[in-house]
Tab-separated table of C-alpha atoms in Angstrom:
chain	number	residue	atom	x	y	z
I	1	UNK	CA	-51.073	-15.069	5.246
I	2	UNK	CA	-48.748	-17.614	3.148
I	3	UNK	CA	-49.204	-14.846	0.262
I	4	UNK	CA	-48.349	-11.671	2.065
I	5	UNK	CA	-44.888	-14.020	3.490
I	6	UNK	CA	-44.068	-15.152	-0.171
I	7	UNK	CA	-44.677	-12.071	-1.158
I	8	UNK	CA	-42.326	-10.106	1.196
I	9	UNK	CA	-39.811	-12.840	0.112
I	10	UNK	CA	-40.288	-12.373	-3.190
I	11	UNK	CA	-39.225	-8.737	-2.979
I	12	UNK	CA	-36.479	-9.518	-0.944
I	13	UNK	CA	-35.190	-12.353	-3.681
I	14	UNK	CA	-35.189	-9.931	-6.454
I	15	UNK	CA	-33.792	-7.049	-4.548
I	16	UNK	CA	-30.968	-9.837	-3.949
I	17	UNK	CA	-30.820	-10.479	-7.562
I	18	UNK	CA	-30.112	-6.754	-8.250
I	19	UNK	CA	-28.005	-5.939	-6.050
I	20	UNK	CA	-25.839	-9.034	-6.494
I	21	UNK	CA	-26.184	-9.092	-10.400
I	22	UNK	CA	-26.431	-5.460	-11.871
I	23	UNK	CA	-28.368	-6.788	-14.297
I	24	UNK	CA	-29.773	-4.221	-17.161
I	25	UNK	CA	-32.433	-3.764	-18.694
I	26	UNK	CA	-33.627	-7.368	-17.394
I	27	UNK	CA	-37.150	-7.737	-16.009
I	28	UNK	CA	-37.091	-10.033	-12.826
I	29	UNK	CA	-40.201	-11.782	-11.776
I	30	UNK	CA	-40.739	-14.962	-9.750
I	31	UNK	CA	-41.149	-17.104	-13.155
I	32	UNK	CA	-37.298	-15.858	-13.795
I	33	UNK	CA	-34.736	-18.544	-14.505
I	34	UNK	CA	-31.283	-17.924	-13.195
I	35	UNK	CA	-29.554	-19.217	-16.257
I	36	UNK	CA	-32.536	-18.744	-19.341
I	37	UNK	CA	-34.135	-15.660	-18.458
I	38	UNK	CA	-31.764	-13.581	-16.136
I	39	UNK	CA	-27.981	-15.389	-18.040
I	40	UNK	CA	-27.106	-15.953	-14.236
I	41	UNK	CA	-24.019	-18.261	-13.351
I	42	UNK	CA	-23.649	-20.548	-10.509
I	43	UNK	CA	-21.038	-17.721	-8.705
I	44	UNK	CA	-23.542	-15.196	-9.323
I	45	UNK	CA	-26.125	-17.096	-7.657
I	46	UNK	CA	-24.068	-18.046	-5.219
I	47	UNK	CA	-23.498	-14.343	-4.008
I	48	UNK	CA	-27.211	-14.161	-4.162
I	49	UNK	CA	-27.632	-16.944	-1.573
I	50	UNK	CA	-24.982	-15.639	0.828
I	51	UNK	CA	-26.636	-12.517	0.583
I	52	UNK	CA	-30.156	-13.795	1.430
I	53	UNK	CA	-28.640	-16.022	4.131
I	54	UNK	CA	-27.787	-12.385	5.668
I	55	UNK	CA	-30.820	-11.193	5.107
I	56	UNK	CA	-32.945	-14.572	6.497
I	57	UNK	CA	-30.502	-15.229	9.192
I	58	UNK	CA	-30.154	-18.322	8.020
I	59	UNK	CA	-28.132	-21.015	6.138
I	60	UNK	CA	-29.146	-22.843	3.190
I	61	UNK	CA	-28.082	-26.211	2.748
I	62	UNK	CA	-26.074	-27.495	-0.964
I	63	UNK	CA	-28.942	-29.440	-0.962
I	64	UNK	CA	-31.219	-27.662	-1.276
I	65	UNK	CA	-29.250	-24.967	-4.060
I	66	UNK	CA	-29.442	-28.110	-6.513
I	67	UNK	CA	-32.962	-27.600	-6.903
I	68	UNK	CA	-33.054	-23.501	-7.451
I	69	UNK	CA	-33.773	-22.743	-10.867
I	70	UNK	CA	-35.441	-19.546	-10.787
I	71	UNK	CA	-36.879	-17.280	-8.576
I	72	UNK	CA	-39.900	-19.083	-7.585
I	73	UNK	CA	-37.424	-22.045	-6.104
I	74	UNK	CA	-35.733	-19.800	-3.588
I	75	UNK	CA	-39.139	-18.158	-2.675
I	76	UNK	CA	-41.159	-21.290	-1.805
I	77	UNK	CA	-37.816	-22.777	-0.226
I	78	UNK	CA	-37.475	-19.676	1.947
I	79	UNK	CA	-41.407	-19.328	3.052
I	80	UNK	CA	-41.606	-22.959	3.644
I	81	UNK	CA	-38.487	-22.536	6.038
I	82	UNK	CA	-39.985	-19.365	7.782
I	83	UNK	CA	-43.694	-20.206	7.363
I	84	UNK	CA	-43.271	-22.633	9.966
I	85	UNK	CA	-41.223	-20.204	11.863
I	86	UNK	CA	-43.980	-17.173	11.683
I	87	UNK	CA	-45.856	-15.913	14.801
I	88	UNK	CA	-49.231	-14.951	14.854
I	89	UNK	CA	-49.985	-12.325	16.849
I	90	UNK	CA	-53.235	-10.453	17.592
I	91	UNK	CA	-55.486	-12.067	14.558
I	92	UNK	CA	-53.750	-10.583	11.920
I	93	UNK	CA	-50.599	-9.441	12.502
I	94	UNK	CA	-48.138	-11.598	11.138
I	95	UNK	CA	-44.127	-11.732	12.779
I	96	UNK	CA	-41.735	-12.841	10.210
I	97	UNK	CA	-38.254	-13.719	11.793
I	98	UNK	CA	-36.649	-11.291	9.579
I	99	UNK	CA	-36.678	-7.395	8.951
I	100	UNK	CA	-39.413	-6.117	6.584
């Protein structure tokens, strides 16, 4: 169940990325670096944030932003927050607190 969660995150963080960045011709996986890989600035990923903080329904705290350095940061940061959070409903069926 963690998987499928990090997983849906993980879509959702790199459909952030796009939106938020335009980036071109720039491959974005969950080993992407914000400032190596994907030439990201703090503002940028900054608007990336707020957006996922729209999209989570949630707020994410300075302290934890200091520690984001790719992709993978913001996913395990967001399914820890929301794993907690998820319902499980009959056997299988997992209900994440935020649109799929």
């Amino acid at each position: 169940m963690t998987e499928l969660l990090e997983s849906s995150i993980l879509t959702k963080v790199i459909s952030a990325i796009d939106r938020t960045c335009f980036l071109r011709d720039v491959r974005i996986t969950a080993t992407s670096r914000f400032e190596e890989d994907l030439d990201m600035d703090s503002i940028e990923l900054m608007e990336v944030l707020l957006h996922l903080e729209e999209v989570f329904g949630t707020v994410i705290r300075p302290e934890a932003i200091a520690g984001f350095f790719g992709v993978q940061d913001v996913v395990r940061h967001l399914s820890g927050r929301f794993f907690a959070d998820a319902e499980v409903a009959d056997g299988d069926v997992l209900a994440l607190p935020f649109a799929a």
